[in-house]
Short mmCIF file of C-alpha atoms and ligand atoms in Angstrom, two decimals:
data_model
loop_
_atom_site.label_atom_id
_atom_site.label_comp_id
_atom_site.label_asym_id
_atom_site.label_seq_id
_atom_site.Cartn_x
_atom_site.Cartn_y
_atom_site.Cartn_z
CA MET A 1 0.00 0.00 -0.01
CA THR A 2 1.06 3.53 -0.75
CA ASP A 3 1.53 5.68 2.28
CA ASP A 4 -1.08 8.41 2.00
CA SER A 5 1.30 10.98 3.39
CA GLU A 6 3.89 10.48 0.65
CA THR A 7 4.10 13.58 -1.51
CA VAL A 8 6.04 14.90 -4.47
CA VAL A 9 6.63 18.40 -5.68
CA ALA A 10 4.83 19.87 -8.70
CA THR A 11 4.33 23.34 -10.12
CA ASP A 12 1.11 25.18 -9.42
CA PRO A 13 -0.09 26.32 -12.86
CA VAL A 14 -1.80 29.43 -11.48
CA THR A 15 0.97 30.87 -9.30
CA GLY A 16 4.00 29.08 -10.72
CA GLU A 17 5.01 28.10 -7.19
CA GLU A 18 6.01 24.65 -6.10
CA ILE A 19 3.35 22.64 -4.23
CA ASP A 20 3.22 19.21 -2.59
CA VAL A 21 0.89 16.67 -4.20
CA PRO A 22 0.20 13.10 -3.18
CA ALA A 23 2.70 10.75 -4.86
CA ASP A 24 -0.01 8.33 -6.00
CA VAL A 25 -2.14 10.77 -8.07
CA GLU A 26 -3.66 9.47 -11.32
CA VAL A 27 -4.04 11.30 -14.61
CA GLY A 28 -7.53 12.81 -14.55
CA GLU A 29 -7.55 13.36 -10.81
CA ILE A 30 -8.43 16.74 -9.35
CA ILE A 31 -6.54 18.26 -6.47
CA ASP A 32 -7.05 21.54 -4.70
CA SER A 33 -4.20 23.98 -4.90
CA PRO A 34 -2.91 24.58 -1.38
CA ILE A 35 -2.09 28.14 -2.44
CA THR A 36 -5.17 29.40 -4.24
CA GLY A 37 -7.69 26.66 -3.45
CA ALA A 38 -8.39 26.36 -7.20
CA GLU A 39 -9.13 22.95 -8.66
CA LEU A 40 -6.19 21.53 -10.57
CA GLU A 41 -6.28 18.60 -12.94
CA VAL A 42 -3.43 16.13 -13.16
CA VAL A 43 -2.69 15.91 -16.87
CA ALA A 44 0.56 13.85 -16.66
CA VAL A 45 2.30 11.91 -13.91
CA ASP A 46 5.88 11.51 -15.02
CA PRO A 47 6.61 14.17 -13.98
CA ILE A 48 3.39 15.36 -12.37
CA THR A 49 1.93 18.15 -14.49
CA LEU A 50 -1.04 20.22 -13.37
CA GLU A 51 -3.50 22.41 -15.25
CA GLU A 52 -6.43 24.47 -14.12
CA ALA A 53 -9.42 22.08 -14.02
CA PRO A 54 -12.45 22.82 -16.16
CA GLU A 55 -15.37 24.46 -14.30
CA LEU A 56 -18.05 22.24 -12.93
CA GLU A 57 -20.99 22.18 -15.29
CA GLU A 58 -24.65 21.98 -14.50
CA ASP A 59 -25.27 18.55 -15.98
CA TRP A 60 -22.47 17.03 -13.92
CA GLY A 61 -23.23 14.69 -11.09
CA GLU A 62 -24.33 11.20 -10.22
CA MET B 1 -10.67 -18.31 -10.80
CA SER B 2 -11.96 -15.94 -13.40
CA ASP B 3 -9.91 -14.77 -16.35
CA SER B 4 -8.38 -11.35 -16.39
CA LEU B 5 -10.71 -8.68 -17.77
CA THR B 6 -9.89 -5.72 -19.94
CA VAL B 7 -11.96 -2.93 -18.44
CA GLY B 8 -12.31 0.50 -20.07
CA ILE B 9 -13.09 3.24 -17.61
CA LEU B 10 -14.69 6.18 -19.43
CA TYR B 11 -14.07 9.35 -17.50
CA SER B 12 -13.41 13.05 -17.66
CA ARG B 13 -12.51 13.40 -13.97
CA ILE B 14 -11.06 10.76 -11.72
CA ARG B 15 -12.96 11.19 -8.48
CA ARG B 16 -12.17 9.29 -5.33
CA ASP B 17 -14.81 6.77 -6.49
CA GLU B 18 -13.00 6.03 -9.77
CA LYS B 19 -9.73 5.81 -7.93
CA LEU B 20 -11.12 3.17 -5.56
CA LEU B 21 -12.44 1.23 -8.50
CA LEU B 22 -9.13 1.46 -10.37
CA GLU B 23 -7.24 0.24 -7.32
CA ALA B 24 -9.61 -2.68 -6.80
CA LEU B 25 -9.33 -3.73 -10.44
CA ARG B 26 -5.55 -3.49 -10.51
CA GLU B 27 -5.27 -5.43 -7.26
CA ARG B 28 -6.82 -8.38 -9.06
CA ASP B 29 -4.58 -7.96 -12.07
CA HIS B 30 -7.26 -6.87 -14.47
CA ASP B 31 -6.15 -4.86 -17.42
CA VAL B 32 -7.50 -1.36 -16.80
CA ARG B 33 -7.70 1.19 -19.55
CA LYS B 34 -8.51 4.75 -18.56
CA ILE B 35 -10.26 6.46 -21.41
CA ASP B 36 -10.58 10.25 -21.22
CA VAL B 37 -13.74 10.90 -23.23
CA ARG B 38 -12.69 14.48 -23.91
CA LYS B 39 -9.98 13.15 -26.19
CA GLU B 40 -11.97 10.52 -28.05
CA ARG B 41 -13.77 10.75 -31.37
CA PHE B 42 -16.90 8.72 -31.75
CA ASP B 43 -17.41 7.56 -35.31
CA ILE B 44 -20.84 6.16 -36.16
CA GLU B 45 -19.10 3.50 -38.30
CA LYS B 46 -16.47 2.11 -35.95
CA PRO B 47 -15.26 2.30 -32.35
CA PRO B 48 -12.29 4.42 -31.30
CA GLU B 49 -9.01 2.53 -30.95
CA ALA B 50 -9.19 2.87 -27.17
CA PHE B 51 -12.18 0.51 -27.19
CA GLU B 52 -10.32 -2.28 -28.94
CA ASP B 53 -10.48 -5.62 -27.10
CA VAL B 54 -12.23 -4.30 -24.01
CA ASP B 55 -14.48 -6.81 -22.31
CA VAL B 56 -16.57 -4.16 -20.69
CA LEU B 57 -16.71 -0.37 -20.57
CA ILE B 58 -17.68 1.42 -17.39
CA ASP B 59 -19.29 4.80 -17.91
CA ARG B 60 -18.00 7.05 -15.15
CA CYS B 61 -18.62 10.33 -16.96
CA LEU B 62 -19.61 13.09 -14.65
CA SER B 63 -21.41 14.81 -17.42
CA THR B 64 -24.91 13.54 -18.06
CA SER B 65 -24.91 14.55 -21.70
CA ARG B 66 -21.61 12.75 -22.39
CA SER B 67 -22.91 9.73 -20.56
CA LEU B 68 -26.03 9.62 -22.74
CA TYR B 69 -24.03 9.61 -25.97
CA ILE B 70 -21.25 7.30 -24.88
CA THR B 71 -23.57 4.56 -23.71
CA ARG B 72 -25.45 4.74 -26.97
CA PHE B 73 -22.28 4.59 -29.09
CA ALA B 74 -20.91 1.69 -27.09
CA GLU B 75 -24.07 -0.32 -27.68
CA SER B 76 -23.96 0.47 -31.36
CA TYR B 77 -20.39 -0.84 -31.46
CA GLY B 78 -21.57 -4.00 -29.69
CA ILE B 79 -19.39 -3.39 -26.64
CA PRO B 80 -20.93 -4.15 -23.22
CA ILE B 81 -21.21 -1.03 -21.10
CA VAL B 82 -22.14 -0.42 -17.46
CA ASN B 83 -24.71 1.02 -17.32
CA SER B 84 -26.76 0.59 -20.42
CA ALA B 85 -27.94 3.43 -22.67
CA GLU B 86 -31.50 2.74 -21.62
CA THR B 87 -30.55 3.05 -17.96
CA ALA B 88 -28.66 6.30 -18.58
CA GLN B 89 -31.61 7.68 -20.47
CA VAL B 90 -34.06 6.97 -17.68
CA CYS B 91 -31.80 8.02 -14.81
CA ALA B 92 -30.43 11.17 -16.41
CA ASP B 93 -33.73 12.97 -16.15
CA LYS B 94 -35.82 13.12 -13.02
CA ALA B 95 -39.13 13.11 -14.91
CA HIS B 96 -38.17 9.88 -16.74
CA ASN B 97 -36.92 8.50 -13.44
CA SER B 98 -40.21 9.18 -11.68
CA LEU B 99 -42.25 7.72 -14.52
CA ALA B 100 -40.20 4.52 -14.56
CA LEU B 101 -40.62 4.09 -10.81
CA LYS B 102 -44.34 4.76 -11.00
CA GLU B 103 -44.79 2.34 -13.88
CA ALA B 104 -42.97 -0.38 -11.96
CA GLY B 105 -45.25 0.04 -8.98
CA VAL B 106 -42.49 1.47 -6.76
CA PRO B 107 -43.76 4.07 -4.30
CA THR B 108 -42.35 7.44 -5.28
CA PRO B 109 -43.26 10.96 -4.15
CA ARG B 110 -46.26 12.59 -5.84
CA THR B 111 -44.81 14.54 -8.78
CA GLU B 112 -46.10 16.78 -11.55
CA VAL B 113 -44.40 18.47 -14.46
CA ALA B 114 -45.38 21.73 -16.19
CA PHE B 115 -43.91 23.82 -18.98
CA THR B 116 -44.83 27.34 -17.98
CA LYS B 117 -44.46 29.30 -14.76
CA GLU B 118 -48.20 29.98 -14.62
CA THR B 119 -49.07 26.27 -14.78
CA ALA B 120 -46.24 25.44 -12.35
CA LEU B 121 -47.82 27.86 -9.89
CA GLU B 122 -51.14 26.04 -10.22
CA ILE B 123 -49.43 22.79 -9.27
CA VAL B 124 -47.72 24.32 -6.29
CA GLU B 125 -50.98 25.83 -5.09
CA SER B 126 -52.73 22.47 -5.37
CA PHE B 127 -49.89 20.61 -3.61
CA GLY B 128 -49.74 23.11 -0.78
CA TYR B 129 -46.63 24.28 1.11
CA PRO B 130 -43.92 23.31 1.47
CA CYS B 131 -43.21 21.52 -1.77
CA VAL B 132 -40.10 20.84 -3.74
CA LEU B 133 -38.91 22.06 -7.13
CA LYS B 134 -36.03 20.19 -8.80
CA PRO B 135 -34.16 20.67 -12.05
CA VAL B 136 -34.89 17.61 -14.25
CA ILE B 137 -31.17 17.29 -14.90
CA GLY B 138 -28.59 17.82 -12.21
CA SER B 139 -27.31 16.31 -9.04
CA TRP B 140 -25.71 16.76 -5.63
CA GLY B 141 -28.76 18.70 -4.51
CA ARG B 142 -27.89 21.65 -6.67
CA LEU B 143 -30.58 24.15 -7.69
CA MET B 144 -33.21 22.35 -5.70
CA ALA B 145 -35.77 24.53 -3.96
CA LYS B 146 -38.03 23.94 -1.01
CA ILE B 147 -40.97 26.27 -1.65
CA ASP B 148 -42.60 27.59 1.47
CA SER B 149 -45.04 30.18 0.10
CA ARG B 150 -46.71 31.47 -3.03
CA ASP B 151 -44.44 34.52 -3.02
CA ALA B 152 -41.37 32.32 -3.03
CA ALA B 153 -42.85 30.12 -5.78
CA GLU B 154 -43.50 33.11 -8.04
CA ALA B 155 -39.99 34.44 -7.57
CA ILE B 156 -38.31 31.09 -8.20
CA PHE B 157 -40.37 30.36 -11.33
CA GLU B 158 -39.71 33.85 -12.68
CA HIS B 159 -35.96 33.41 -12.19
CA LYS B 160 -35.93 30.00 -13.78
CA ALA B 161 -38.02 31.06 -16.74
CA THR B 162 -35.86 34.13 -17.36
CA LEU B 163 -32.38 32.96 -16.49
CA GLY B 164 -32.32 29.23 -17.04
CA HIS B 165 -31.60 27.45 -20.24
CA TYR B 166 -34.26 25.31 -21.79
CA GLU B 167 -34.16 22.43 -19.31
CA HIS B 168 -35.16 24.91 -16.65
CA LYS B 169 -38.34 25.64 -18.50
CA VAL B 170 -39.44 22.19 -17.45
CA PHE B 171 -40.86 22.58 -13.95
CA TYR B 172 -40.64 19.38 -11.91
CA ILE B 173 -42.61 19.75 -8.72
CA GLN B 174 -42.83 17.24 -5.95
CA GLU B 175 -44.65 16.90 -2.68
CA PHE B 176 -42.43 17.51 0.35
CA VAL B 177 -41.82 14.24 2.15
CA GLU B 178 -41.53 14.36 5.95
CA LYS B 179 -38.59 12.02 5.97
CA GLY B 180 -37.43 12.34 9.58
CA GLY B 181 -34.32 14.33 8.72
CA ARG B 182 -32.64 11.62 6.68
CA ASP B 183 -32.65 9.56 3.55
CA ILE B 184 -31.19 6.24 2.53
CA ARG B 185 -28.63 5.53 -0.19
CA VAL B 186 -28.28 1.99 -1.40
CA VAL B 187 -25.62 0.89 -3.87
CA ALA B 188 -26.97 -2.11 -5.73
CA LEU B 189 -25.76 -4.46 -8.46
CA ASP B 190 -28.63 -5.66 -10.60
CA GLY B 191 -30.92 -5.01 -7.66
CA GLU B 192 -28.76 -6.84 -5.08
CA PRO B 193 -27.66 -4.33 -2.44
CA VAL B 194 -23.93 -4.07 -1.80
CA ALA B 195 -24.41 -1.80 1.20
CA ALA B 196 -26.62 1.01 2.43
CA MET B 197 -26.27 4.12 4.53
CA VAL B 198 -28.49 6.81 6.01
CA ARG B 199 -27.63 10.44 5.44
CA SER B 200 -28.84 12.76 8.15
CA SER B 201 -28.89 16.51 8.31
CA ASP B 202 -30.71 19.43 9.87
CA HIS B 203 -30.99 20.82 6.36
CA TRP B 204 -33.75 19.41 4.22
CA LEU B 205 -31.15 18.38 1.64
CA THR B 206 -29.37 15.31 3.00
CA ASN B 207 -26.97 14.61 0.13
CA ALA B 208 -23.55 13.39 1.21
CA ALA B 209 -22.19 16.01 -1.23
CA LYS B 210 -23.93 18.65 0.96
CA GLY B 211 -22.15 17.43 4.04
CA ALA B 212 -24.81 15.24 5.64
CA GLU B 213 -23.77 12.82 8.37
CA THR B 214 -23.61 9.25 7.25
CA ALA B 215 -24.03 5.89 9.00
CA GLU B 216 -24.46 2.29 7.91
CA PHE B 217 -28.10 1.20 7.45
CA GLU B 218 -29.58 -2.29 7.68
CA LEU B 219 -32.20 -2.88 4.96
CA ASP B 220 -35.38 -4.68 5.93
CA ASP B 221 -37.36 -6.95 3.61
CA ARG B 222 -39.54 -4.14 2.29
CA ALA B 223 -36.51 -2.01 1.45
CA LEU B 224 -34.83 -4.99 -0.25
CA GLU B 225 -37.94 -5.54 -2.35
CA LEU B 226 -38.10 -1.86 -3.40
CA VAL B 227 -34.40 -1.71 -4.27
CA LYS B 228 -34.83 -4.73 -6.56
CA LYS B 229 -37.93 -3.28 -8.18
CA ALA B 230 -36.39 0.17 -8.62
CA SER B 231 -33.31 -1.39 -10.18
CA ASP B 232 -35.37 -3.45 -12.59
CA ALA B 233 -37.45 -0.39 -13.44
CA VAL B 234 -34.40 1.36 -14.92
CA GLY B 235 -32.77 -1.67 -16.54
CA GLY B 236 -30.49 -2.85 -13.72
CA GLY B 237 -26.70 -2.49 -13.51
CA LEU B 238 -24.60 -0.58 -11.00
CA LEU B 239 -27.01 1.82 -9.37
CA GLY B 240 -27.60 4.11 -6.43
CA VAL B 241 -31.15 3.84 -5.15
CA ASP B 242 -32.30 6.68 -2.91
CA LEU B 243 -35.18 6.11 -0.49
CA MET B 244 -36.92 8.16 2.17
CA GLU B 245 -38.78 6.75 5.17
CA THR B 246 -42.40 7.84 5.39
CA GLY B 247 -43.24 6.33 8.74
CA ASP B 248 -44.93 3.13 7.72
CA ASP B 249 -43.21 2.60 4.36
CA TYR B 250 -40.53 3.92 2.04
CA THR B 251 -40.69 6.12 -0.99
CA VAL B 252 -38.01 5.98 -3.68
CA HIS B 253 -37.18 9.43 -4.94
CA GLU B 254 -34.60 8.49 -7.51
CA VAL B 255 -32.17 6.00 -8.99
CA ASN B 256 -28.68 7.23 -9.94
CA HIS B 257 -26.87 5.60 -12.85
CA ASN B 258 -23.44 7.06 -12.21
CA VAL B 259 -23.40 6.33 -8.54
CA GLU B 260 -20.78 7.72 -6.18
CA PHE B 261 -19.81 5.19 -3.58
CA LYS B 262 -16.86 6.72 -1.75
CA ALA B 263 -19.01 8.01 1.12
CA LEU B 264 -20.72 4.65 1.46
CA ASP B 265 -17.42 2.77 1.30
CA GLY B 266 -16.21 4.98 4.12
CA VAL B 267 -19.00 4.04 6.55
CA VAL B 268 -19.82 0.39 5.90
CA GLU B 269 -18.01 -2.88 6.71
CA GLU B 270 -18.35 -4.08 3.16
CA ASN B 271 -15.54 -3.37 0.71
CA VAL B 272 -17.72 -1.70 -1.93
CA PRO B 273 -15.21 -1.47 -4.80
CA ALA B 274 -14.16 -5.11 -4.29
CA ARG B 275 -17.79 -6.12 -4.63
CA LEU B 276 -18.09 -4.15 -7.84
CA VAL B 277 -15.10 -6.03 -9.22
CA ASP B 278 -16.65 -9.39 -8.17
CA TRP B 279 -19.75 -8.46 -10.09
CA LEU B 280 -17.76 -7.41 -13.17
CA GLU B 281 -15.89 -10.72 -13.07
CA GLU B 282 -19.12 -12.70 -12.71
CA ASN B 283 -20.79 -10.91 -15.62
CA TYR B 284 -18.15 -9.96 -18.10
CA ALA B 285 -15.35 -12.54 -17.94
CA GLU B 286 -14.79 -14.57 -21.12
CA GLY B 287 -17.84 -16.62 -21.97
CA GLU B 288 -19.97 -15.03 -19.23
CA GLN B 289 -21.85 -12.69 -21.48
N1 ATP C 1 -39.72 15.31 -2.10
C1 ATP C 1 -38.77 15.49 -1.16
N2 ATP C 1 -39.12 15.81 0.12
C2 ATP C 1 -38.23 16.00 1.08
N3 ATP C 1 -36.90 15.91 0.87
C3 ATP C 1 -36.49 15.62 -0.39
C4 ATP C 1 -37.41 15.38 -1.44
N4 ATP C 1 -36.71 15.11 -2.54
C5 ATP C 1 -35.41 15.13 -2.21
N5 ATP C 1 -35.26 15.44 -0.90
C6 ATP C 1 -33.97 15.60 -0.20
O1 ATP C 1 -33.09 16.27 -1.04
C7 ATP C 1 -31.93 15.51 -1.31
C8 ATP C 1 -31.56 15.56 -2.78
O2 ATP C 1 -32.61 15.05 -3.54
P1 ATP C 1 -32.36 14.27 -4.90
O3 ATP C 1 -31.68 13.00 -4.63
O4 ATP C 1 -33.65 14.22 -5.61
O5 ATP C 1 -31.39 15.29 -5.62
P2 ATP C 1 -30.09 15.09 -6.49
O6 ATP C 1 -29.57 16.44 -6.73
O7 ATP C 1 -30.44 14.26 -7.67
O8 ATP C 1 -29.07 14.27 -5.58
P3 ATP C 1 -28.14 13.04 -5.91
O9 ATP C 1 -28.15 12.83 -7.37
O10 ATP C 1 -26.79 13.45 -5.43
O11 ATP C 1 -28.70 11.89 -5.15
C9 ATP C 1 -32.27 14.10 -0.88
O12 ATP C 1 -31.11 13.52 -0.34
C10 ATP C 1 -33.35 14.29 0.15
O13 ATP C 1 -32.81 14.40 1.44
#
């Protein structure tokens, strides 16, 4: 099992600063930027690359 | 032992739910293919390359409209998909959902639909206050209104008619159910419950997404019967059946076809994603179709 607390460093696409993200993220996952709180999408994992996530749309849900 | 499956997960966002499912599939050495639907082209003649050799596709699209198209394309390509296009169609829209439940003899809250704000107001006046207005498409309790007075009704309908896009010109109005401050979420596989929880809140919306408190719930025979019926009513598959307690019975307010199970998995004994994988193995392994 992966230790949940394991993190790696990636670049926040909004501020350009370095942030810690969980080491076991998947492409397509959304994480919250610890700096701006904005939703970021993981678009690549080797190395971890983040982009601003698309806005939630009205027809999204269960 | 079942053979290894090739499972295509159709997604545009990997939520915690998809992550749990991916982990459970990989743990059993199934071949998992993540397919980002935003990058795929769907040709009416032939499937995209990403669909090649998959035993089963799982539609985990957050977007209802994407889900409706993808399920239909998959079926046209002859590729099994969870859930089916028919199920997506019924569950995507609350009016269709209510009709299917009614037709199957499943108790469901009294509901009426109207197309203009004037007629919607007539419904509300005849139901009495409070009553509930829901968007026909949407989830997580968003844009739902508990209407307490005629003044409020007029204002809400005016806003919807003026500001909303066309789906908001369909007014779906429901009686308010005195549900004792909680509702029940059951995750079921072809009508067989995997686990259930109650969601309690002081707010009238008790969605887990709205921060309701959750606890495991033991289903009695009546609830089991209704879950099976509700599942059959929408074509079966991997579903979330939502019930409210009415005192002496239950009422099923909806069936979700793209069910989130992370909250449930967090409160029950059962390993929910592992059960989903069992079910996939039973139904989609070589020769099982
Ligand atoms: N008729 C009703 N009377 C009283 N409470 C209701 C009624 N309908 C819904 N609710 C409450 O509102 C919540 C959200 O309702 P519903 O499930 O219809 O919406 P939703 O946005 O589709 O949610 P989700 O898809 O996440 O389950 C329910 O959990 C329930 O607590």
